[in-house]
Amino acid sequence: MSGTDRRWNVVLRGAWRDGTLWPWCLAAVAAACGYGVATVFHPGYLSADSNTQLWQALGDEPVNDWHPPVMALAWRILIGITGDFSAMAALQAAVLWGTLWVLARLVWKSTGSRGLSLAVLAVGFAPHIMNLTGVVWKDVHLAYALLAVFAIALTVRELPRDRVRTRWALLVLGLLFLTYAALVRKNGIPATIPVFALLVLAAWPAPGRRRWLAATGVFVAVVTAGSIAVNAATDPLTTRVYAVIPVDDLIHVLTPDQVRTAAGRAGADADLRDRLVTAATTCQKRGITSDGYLQCFPQSRPFDVTYLDRRADVLVRMWTQQMPKHWKGYAEYRTRVFTKLLFQSNQTFWDGTRVNAGAELHPDVREQPLNDTLRFALRNYVTGAVRDLPMLFQGWFWLAVSLVLVLRRRWAGPHARELRLLGASSLLYVLAYLPTAPESNYRYVYWPALAGTVALVLLATAYAARRRAAAGPVAEQAVRPAVPPAGRAPETAPAGPREDTGAAV
């Protein structure tokens, strides 16, 4: 062995012993795992919604706001850079595993445990998380964007005060992710509020009222500017898709005769009146209790996304006139749909790529078929977990986790406040579906499932680290890396209240 080789060997051994090499090992593991997951899903699993957005991203159909224009625009940019529509599914896997690496690195810095840091990466292989990693859905984009902001906030909090440029660069990146989350799923806006608070508290541990107001103003301005920019770039057709909600309420709460009378009082045209009556009758006969607009409402072929735009005002007027009179029926209907979402979530696994009857799969998708061997293996893994661990795929469990995170006053480790805000984001997101859920679907609780899983893993690492420290403080000091927690000296830690600083996360 040459002298150079011996020196490199000594350097690498020293880096392994003092812990400075381990974050790079975590990065290599995360990259390999992310590549493997992306390979399983390649070129991406598409639903009818995904297929529609692909047509729009490629410019083969006009963009409309039935689905988020920002997602079509992002996909268009990716295709322009890479020349391949599969880049979107690959990017989803990259964002998830990159975020998990950041969190794993933070756990390593605070605990010095290689096993605990690897446990954070294992989140990406959890069946209720991996099942949708490569499915091109706005729900997945929302979840990964919010988790990225959470990881950025924790990173900013741990930076030394002299890293001003890095701090502001990360805060800007977090704001961009948060803006994307707000634009990609409008009913996810309540979930962004606690995550926005995470960013503010990471920058200023004890912000005053003026700072809160200024930060909020900046966030609102960036979201507004982002929406205007996306609309200017895509020029989407207006659909006023929110009118689906009053349609579902009206045809499930009122009888067909009551629907007919209500349509006349609200000034609905004959076509809308007849379609509403038909939808109410069809849902009643077929026993369909949710998603009435897509399941029962007579649709023209091809599907007219602008139909509701021309009648949204009438539908809202019908709703405001009738629901106060039938408040008991409305409450019963919404409770029934919401409890079904919590206890009977469907579509826990999207098995490949398919579109609705009468729709056409994009030719680019047909040219890149899925790997059926990997798809079957993934399906067996996920469906087996659904059978053996059903609570992981049910909204009630993650609602309970979010409630516990929010209501408990103190948690082990230095991130108790951050975990409560993460729980609050999940809680608000689930509750936002109480008046709006069109049906029972697991992807509607994917963000609470991801946030709850990460929170549980971080709590488990905190308790494990505390038990290790209590069992053998001297031995613990011997095996901890030479670098200080979070890679900073104690005197450079940002000022501000810290909770349960005696325990580690």
XYZ file of C-alpha atoms in Angstrom:
505
model
C 0.000 0.000 0.000
C 1.461 3.387 -0.997
C 1.878 6.267 1.404
C -1.010 8.150 -0.229
C -3.320 5.178 0.197
C -2.333 4.843 3.844
C -3.008 8.508 4.472
C -6.447 8.278 2.827
C -7.162 5.156 4.861
C -6.253 6.970 8.068
C -8.363 9.985 7.095
C -11.403 7.856 6.245
C -11.127 5.840 9.448
C -10.863 9.033 11.464
C -13.878 10.524 9.651
C -15.868 7.352 10.367
C -14.927 7.371 14.048
C -15.668 11.060 14.659
C -18.919 10.922 12.683
C -18.158 13.425 9.928
C -18.448 10.722 7.244
C -21.831 9.372 8.322
C -24.023 12.155 6.829
C -22.489 11.366 3.441
C -23.225 7.684 3.992
C -26.828 8.629 4.753
C -26.912 10.650 1.534
C -25.674 7.663 -0.448
C -28.266 5.388 1.170
C -31.063 7.897 0.530
C -29.988 8.342 -3.099
C -29.888 4.580 -3.668
C -33.289 4.083 -2.035
C -34.844 6.967 -3.938
C -33.496 5.588 -7.202
C -34.879 2.155 -6.376
C -38.345 3.514 -5.576
C -38.340 5.652 -8.725
C -37.424 2.549 -10.726
C -40.382 0.637 -9.284
C -42.798 3.374 -10.345
C -41.137 4.298 -13.651
C -42.384 6.071 -15.726
C -44.979 7.066 -13.132
C -48.433 5.791 -12.224
C -51.154 7.938 -13.754
C -54.853 8.229 -13.017
C -57.419 9.931 -15.223
C -56.559 13.222 -13.512
C -52.821 12.689 -14.086
C -53.383 11.778 -17.724
C -55.416 14.943 -18.256
C -52.683 17.073 -16.741
C -50.075 15.377 -18.919
C -52.054 16.338 -22.043
C -52.103 19.901 -20.717
C -48.416 19.901 -19.791
C -47.478 18.800 -23.306
C -49.678 21.494 -24.827
C -52.015 18.987 -26.484
C -55.009 20.293 -24.501
C -55.728 23.742 -23.099
C -54.976 24.093 -19.399
C -57.978 24.463 -17.104
C -58.216 25.044 -13.372
C -60.251 21.892 -12.655
C -56.824 20.522 -11.746
C -54.050 22.838 -10.446
C -52.457 24.799 -13.325
C -49.259 25.102 -11.278
C -48.804 21.343 -11.470
C -49.299 21.307 -15.249
C -46.807 24.171 -15.522
C -44.233 22.387 -13.337
C -44.637 19.233 -15.421
C -44.259 21.252 -18.619
C -41.010 22.747 -17.360
C -39.683 19.332 -16.351
C -40.531 17.869 -19.749
C -38.854 20.827 -21.421
C -35.678 20.198 -19.420
C -35.562 16.403 -19.598
C -37.669 15.600 -22.654
C -39.469 12.839 -20.731
C -42.781 12.912 -18.859
C -41.409 10.349 -16.362
C -39.333 13.124 -14.790
C -42.315 14.118 -12.645
C -42.550 10.772 -10.827
C -38.756 10.720 -10.459
C -38.831 14.234 -8.969
C -41.466 13.181 -6.435
C -39.211 10.359 -5.223
C -36.217 12.710 -5.160
C -38.023 15.313 -3.037
C -39.251 12.715 -0.550
C -35.916 10.952 -0.115
C -33.967 14.202 -0.113
C -36.195 15.494 2.669
C -35.827 12.274 4.634
C -32.050 12.581 4.307
C -32.169 16.091 5.788
C -34.235 14.820 8.731
C -31.985 11.773 9.168
C -28.939 14.032 9.242
C -30.531 16.190 11.930
C -31.297 13.088 14.003
C -27.700 11.918 13.615
C -26.358 15.297 14.687
C -28.529 15.353 17.790
C -28.246 11.706 18.874
C -25.049 10.362 17.360
C -26.909 7.124 16.589
C -26.488 5.598 13.162
C -29.414 3.259 13.763
C -31.809 6.052 14.700
C -30.822 8.130 11.680
C -31.428 5.132 9.414
C -34.855 4.718 11.028
C -35.832 8.110 9.603
C -34.915 6.973 6.098
C -37.049 3.870 6.624
C -40.141 6.105 6.518
C -39.819 6.132 2.743
C -40.319 2.365 2.649
C -43.376 2.338 4.918
C -46.239 0.742 2.933
C -48.666 3.609 3.560
C -46.057 6.107 2.288
C -44.396 4.212 -0.550
C -47.760 3.218 -2.048
C -48.244 6.680 -3.605
C -44.656 7.915 -4.007
C -44.681 7.492 -7.776
C -48.354 8.309 -8.408
C -48.587 11.725 -10.064
C -51.234 13.321 -7.864
C -51.599 16.784 -6.398
C -52.134 15.192 -2.978
C -48.634 13.703 -3.176
C -47.167 17.035 -4.261
C -48.840 18.802 -1.348
C -47.536 16.262 1.164
C -43.940 16.303 -0.068
C -43.826 20.099 -0.357
C -45.060 20.542 3.230
C -42.630 17.923 4.549
C -39.798 19.703 2.737
C -40.744 22.959 4.486
C -40.749 21.140 7.832
C -37.225 19.812 7.192
C -36.029 23.245 6.037
C -37.444 24.890 9.175
C -35.623 22.414 11.441
C -32.404 22.981 9.496
C -32.668 26.768 9.723
C -33.301 26.552 13.440
C -30.057 24.617 13.965
C -27.856 26.923 11.882
C -25.305 29.128 13.664
C -26.104 32.817 13.705
C -23.194 33.681 11.443
C -24.650 31.606 8.570
C -26.858 34.497 7.491
C -26.811 33.868 3.749
C -27.506 30.168 4.162
C -30.332 30.934 6.564
C -32.065 33.334 4.177
C -31.502 31.084 1.170
C -33.191 28.215 3.007
C -36.042 30.437 4.156
C -36.672 31.554 0.571
C -36.590 27.909 -0.572
C -39.051 26.993 2.177
C -41.347 29.841 1.145
C -41.309 28.612 -2.457
C -42.217 25.073 -1.383
C -44.972 26.463 0.825
C -46.329 28.608 -2.000
C -46.400 25.580 -4.286
C -48.297 23.625 -1.641
C -50.893 26.404 -1.361
C -51.346 26.539 -5.133
C -51.359 22.818 -5.855
C -54.304 22.016 -3.574
C -56.545 24.888 -2.577
C -58.291 23.012 0.228
C -54.795 22.351 1.597
C -54.309 26.037 2.425
C -55.354 25.497 6.095
C -52.572 22.909 6.373
C -49.987 25.451 5.213
C -50.705 27.863 8.083
C -48.970 25.903 10.893
C -46.114 25.006 8.534
C -45.746 28.692 7.711
C -45.496 29.319 11.453
C -42.664 26.755 11.540
C -40.692 28.833 9.062
C -41.273 32.063 10.972
C -40.275 30.505 14.295
C -37.175 28.995 12.683
C -36.063 32.451 11.560
C -37.082 34.255 14.770
C -37.577 32.010 17.821
C -39.655 34.691 19.577
C -41.186 36.937 16.907
C -43.199 39.943 17.949
C -46.533 41.008 16.536
C -45.004 43.256 13.884
C -42.746 40.482 12.672
C -45.683 38.066 12.481
C -47.697 40.604 10.494
C -44.799 41.339 8.164
C -44.083 37.655 7.560
C -47.755 36.926 6.953
C -47.968 39.799 4.493
C -44.955 38.477 2.607
C -46.450 34.974 2.458
C -49.809 36.222 1.177
C -48.063 38.447 -1.372
C -45.871 35.600 -2.641
C -48.844 33.213 -2.958
C -50.858 35.882 -4.787
C -47.961 36.731 -7.081
C -47.361 33.038 -7.725
C -50.997 32.501 -8.657
C -50.951 35.467 -11.032
C -47.713 34.261 -12.626
C -49.038 30.732 -13.116
C -52.261 32.029 -14.665
C -50.272 34.283 -16.981
C -48.060 31.381 -18.068
C -50.859 28.858 -18.595
C -53.965 30.992 -19.315
C -56.252 28.339 -17.801
C -59.924 27.945 -18.629
C -62.087 28.873 -15.655
C -64.151 25.964 -14.324
C -65.215 27.069 -10.827
C -64.865 23.467 -9.743
C -65.920 24.413 -6.193
C -69.516 24.209 -7.461
C -69.194 20.412 -7.242
C -69.681 20.752 -3.466
C -73.154 22.363 -3.578
C -74.190 19.887 -6.288
C -73.299 16.951 -4.023
C -75.030 18.522 -1.035
C -78.208 19.354 -2.931
C -78.735 15.991 -4.622
C -77.988 13.992 -1.453
C -79.855 16.129 1.075
C -82.970 16.997 -0.945
C -85.447 14.681 -2.613
C -85.800 14.866 -6.418
C -89.026 16.865 -6.072
C -87.379 19.257 -3.635
C -84.442 19.660 -6.039
C -86.829 20.574 -8.848
C -88.584 23.172 -6.690
C -85.305 24.597 -5.394
C -83.935 24.935 -8.932
C -86.986 26.915 -9.984
C -86.740 29.283 -7.020
C -83.034 29.915 -7.661
C -83.589 30.681 -11.344
C -81.791 27.620 -12.752
C -82.153 26.938 -16.465
C -84.075 23.873 -17.606
C -80.948 21.894 -18.472
C -79.393 22.310 -15.029
C -82.711 21.614 -13.320
C -83.262 18.383 -15.235
C -79.693 17.182 -14.670
C -79.932 17.855 -10.937
C -83.222 15.984 -10.690
C -81.790 13.076 -12.675
C -78.693 13.015 -10.477
C -80.750 12.981 -7.281
C -82.931 10.161 -8.635
C -79.960 8.122 -9.874
C -78.032 8.418 -6.613
C -81.139 7.448 -4.657
C -81.878 4.391 -6.812
C -78.279 3.164 -6.945
C -77.556 3.869 -3.287
C -74.645 6.207 -4.102
C -73.941 8.287 -1.012
C -71.126 10.556 -2.200
C -69.330 12.005 -5.230
C -72.688 12.571 -6.898
C -71.459 14.995 -9.538
C -69.179 12.416 -11.140
C -71.255 9.325 -10.310
C -74.842 10.437 -10.927
C -74.911 13.810 -12.686
C -75.555 13.383 -16.455
C -72.395 14.393 -18.288
C -71.888 15.375 -21.888
C -69.251 13.618 -23.976
C -66.547 14.706 -24.067
C -66.591 15.878 -20.468
C -67.356 19.605 -20.336
C -65.190 21.150 -17.608
C -66.800 24.571 -18.112
C -70.378 23.416 -17.465
C -70.275 24.375 -13.788
C -68.532 27.671 -14.486
C -71.630 28.929 -16.284
C -73.951 27.822 -13.473
C -71.911 28.153 -10.297
C -73.749 31.256 -9.088
C -77.119 29.521 -9.397
C -75.849 26.443 -7.554
C -74.467 28.546 -4.721
C -77.770 30.401 -4.522
C -79.673 27.102 -4.360
C -77.348 25.916 -1.601
C -77.725 29.064 0.510
C -81.510 28.977 0.104
C -81.976 25.291 0.922
C -79.300 24.119 3.370
C -80.423 26.336 6.273
C -83.906 24.839 5.887
C -82.536 21.296 5.772
C -79.672 21.752 8.228
C -80.328 18.449 9.949
C -80.168 16.503 6.686
C -77.066 18.456 5.669
C -75.329 17.684 8.953
C -76.224 14.014 8.647
C -74.973 13.817 5.060
C -71.661 15.551 5.758
C -71.113 13.449 8.891
C -71.755 10.281 6.888
C -69.252 11.218 4.168
C -66.629 12.377 6.664
C -66.863 9.288 8.845
C -66.582 7.115 5.748
C -63.415 9.005 4.851
C -62.045 8.360 8.331
C -62.977 4.705 8.667
C -63.336 3.275 5.146
C -60.709 4.902 2.954
C -60.449 3.319 -0.471
C -57.770 3.435 -3.177
C -54.992 2.630 -0.725
C -52.980 1.552 -3.763
C -53.242 2.944 -7.270
C -52.438 -0.071 -9.392
C -50.619 1.362 -12.393
C -51.968 3.651 -15.091
C -55.540 3.817 -16.319
C -58.101 6.375 -17.446
C -61.866 6.686 -17.354
C -64.053 5.090 -19.998
C -64.038 7.144 -23.154
C -60.792 8.930 -22.286
C -57.629 8.488 -24.316
C -54.289 7.610 -22.750
C -51.555 9.893 -23.982
C -49.397 8.259 -26.706
C -46.191 9.017 -24.764
C -47.547 6.943 -21.879
C -48.392 4.012 -24.117
C -44.821 4.006 -25.418
C -43.408 3.493 -21.905
C -45.250 0.576 -20.282
C -44.882 -0.191 -16.597
C -42.714 -3.000 -15.275
C -45.412 -5.486 -14.293
C -43.044 -7.599 -12.164
C -42.188 -4.620 -9.954
C -45.815 -3.445 -9.964
C -47.069 -6.830 -8.748
C -44.397 -6.912 -6.043
C -45.371 -3.442 -4.851
C -49.053 -4.337 -4.919
C -48.434 -7.460 -2.833
C -46.436 -5.420 -0.320
C -49.057 -2.694 0.045
C -52.161 -4.881 0.005
C -50.563 -7.214 2.546
C -49.973 -4.251 4.828
C -53.571 -3.108 4.307
C -54.682 -6.535 5.504
C -52.289 -6.805 8.462
C -52.011 -3.133 9.524
C -55.250 -1.528 8.353
C -55.028 1.431 10.731
C -52.068 2.836 8.769
C -54.395 3.444 5.831
C -57.339 4.903 7.743
C -57.979 8.544 8.442
C -59.162 8.072 12.030
C -55.735 6.803 13.091
C -53.853 9.781 11.693
C -56.492 12.155 13.005
C -55.898 10.658 16.458
C -52.117 11.008 16.040
C -52.486 14.669 15.062
C -54.736 15.334 18.051
C -52.226 13.773 20.435
C -49.391 15.793 18.884
C -51.336 19.010 19.325
C -52.796 18.436 22.788
C -49.793 17.062 24.655
C -47.948 19.945 26.293
C -44.400 18.581 26.182
C -42.585 16.008 24.094
C -39.154 14.488 24.503
C -36.463 16.242 22.538
C -35.892 19.835 21.450
C -38.593 19.852 18.751
C -41.772 19.719 20.829
C -43.108 22.973 19.374
C -42.364 21.867 15.823
C -44.107 18.536 16.357
C -47.205 20.276 17.711
C -47.328 22.529 14.656
C -46.873 19.516 12.392
C -49.799 17.879 14.163
C -51.844 21.053 13.805
C -51.212 21.070 10.054
C -52.474 17.486 9.784
C -55.464 18.221 11.982
C -56.550 21.266 9.978
C -56.132 19.381 6.721
C -58.368 16.520 7.854
C -61.004 18.830 9.334
C -61.093 20.870 6.116
C -62.656 17.812 4.472
C -65.625 17.817 6.850
C -67.689 20.207 4.660
C -65.942 19.426 1.363
C -65.038 15.714 1.031
C -66.522 14.366 -2.223
C -65.823 10.723 -1.346
C -63.720 8.359 0.754
C -60.186 8.210 -0.619
C -56.883 7.459 1.112
C -55.025 10.113 -0.839
C -57.091 12.733 1.003
C -55.304 11.735 4.227
C -51.884 11.138 2.676
C -50.391 14.299 4.165
C -51.603 13.477 7.706
C -50.266 9.931 7.237
C -46.835 11.198 6.148
C -46.657 13.928 8.785
C -47.830 11.565 11.526
C -45.335 8.880 10.536
C -42.418 11.316 10.548
C -43.546 12.740 13.896
C -43.815 9.263 15.453
C -40.363 8.318 14.197
C -38.829 11.542 15.547
C -40.490 10.953 18.910
C -39.253 7.356 18.965
C -35.701 8.500 18.255
C -35.948 11.111 21.023
C -37.100 8.570 23.613
C -34.505 6.045 22.462
C -31.734 8.623 22.700
C -32.881 9.679 26.174
C -32.912 6.077 27.393
C -29.442 5.510 25.996
C -28.158 8.626 27.741
C -29.788 7.621 31.033
C -28.486 4.040 30.845
C -24.870 4.920 30.258
C -23.897 8.575 30.079
C -20.180 7.824 30.081
C -20.429 5.244 27.319
C -22.726 7.551 25.398
C -20.099 10.294 25.380
C -17.523 7.798 24.142
C -19.507 6.827 21.058
C -20.918 10.241 20.147
C -19.296 12.048 17.210
C -16.799 14.779 17.853
C -18.983 17.350 16.138
C -21.385 19.194 18.463
C -25.153 18.609 18.153
C -26.584 20.028 14.947
C -23.050 20.934 13.840
C -22.752 24.124 15.913
C -21.066 25.339 19.027
C -23.301 26.029 22.039
C -22.472 29.716 22.029
C -23.725 30.087 18.453
C -27.180 28.613 19.088
C -29.971 31.018 18.174
C -31.688 32.743 21.024
C -35.233 31.875 21.908
C -37.277 29.532 24.042
C -36.304 25.861 23.824
C -38.442 23.045 25.203
C -37.157 19.997 27.054
C -33.570 20.777 26.101
C -32.285 17.990 28.289
C -33.532 15.355 25.846
C -32.377 14.768 22.302
C -34.282 14.130 19.115
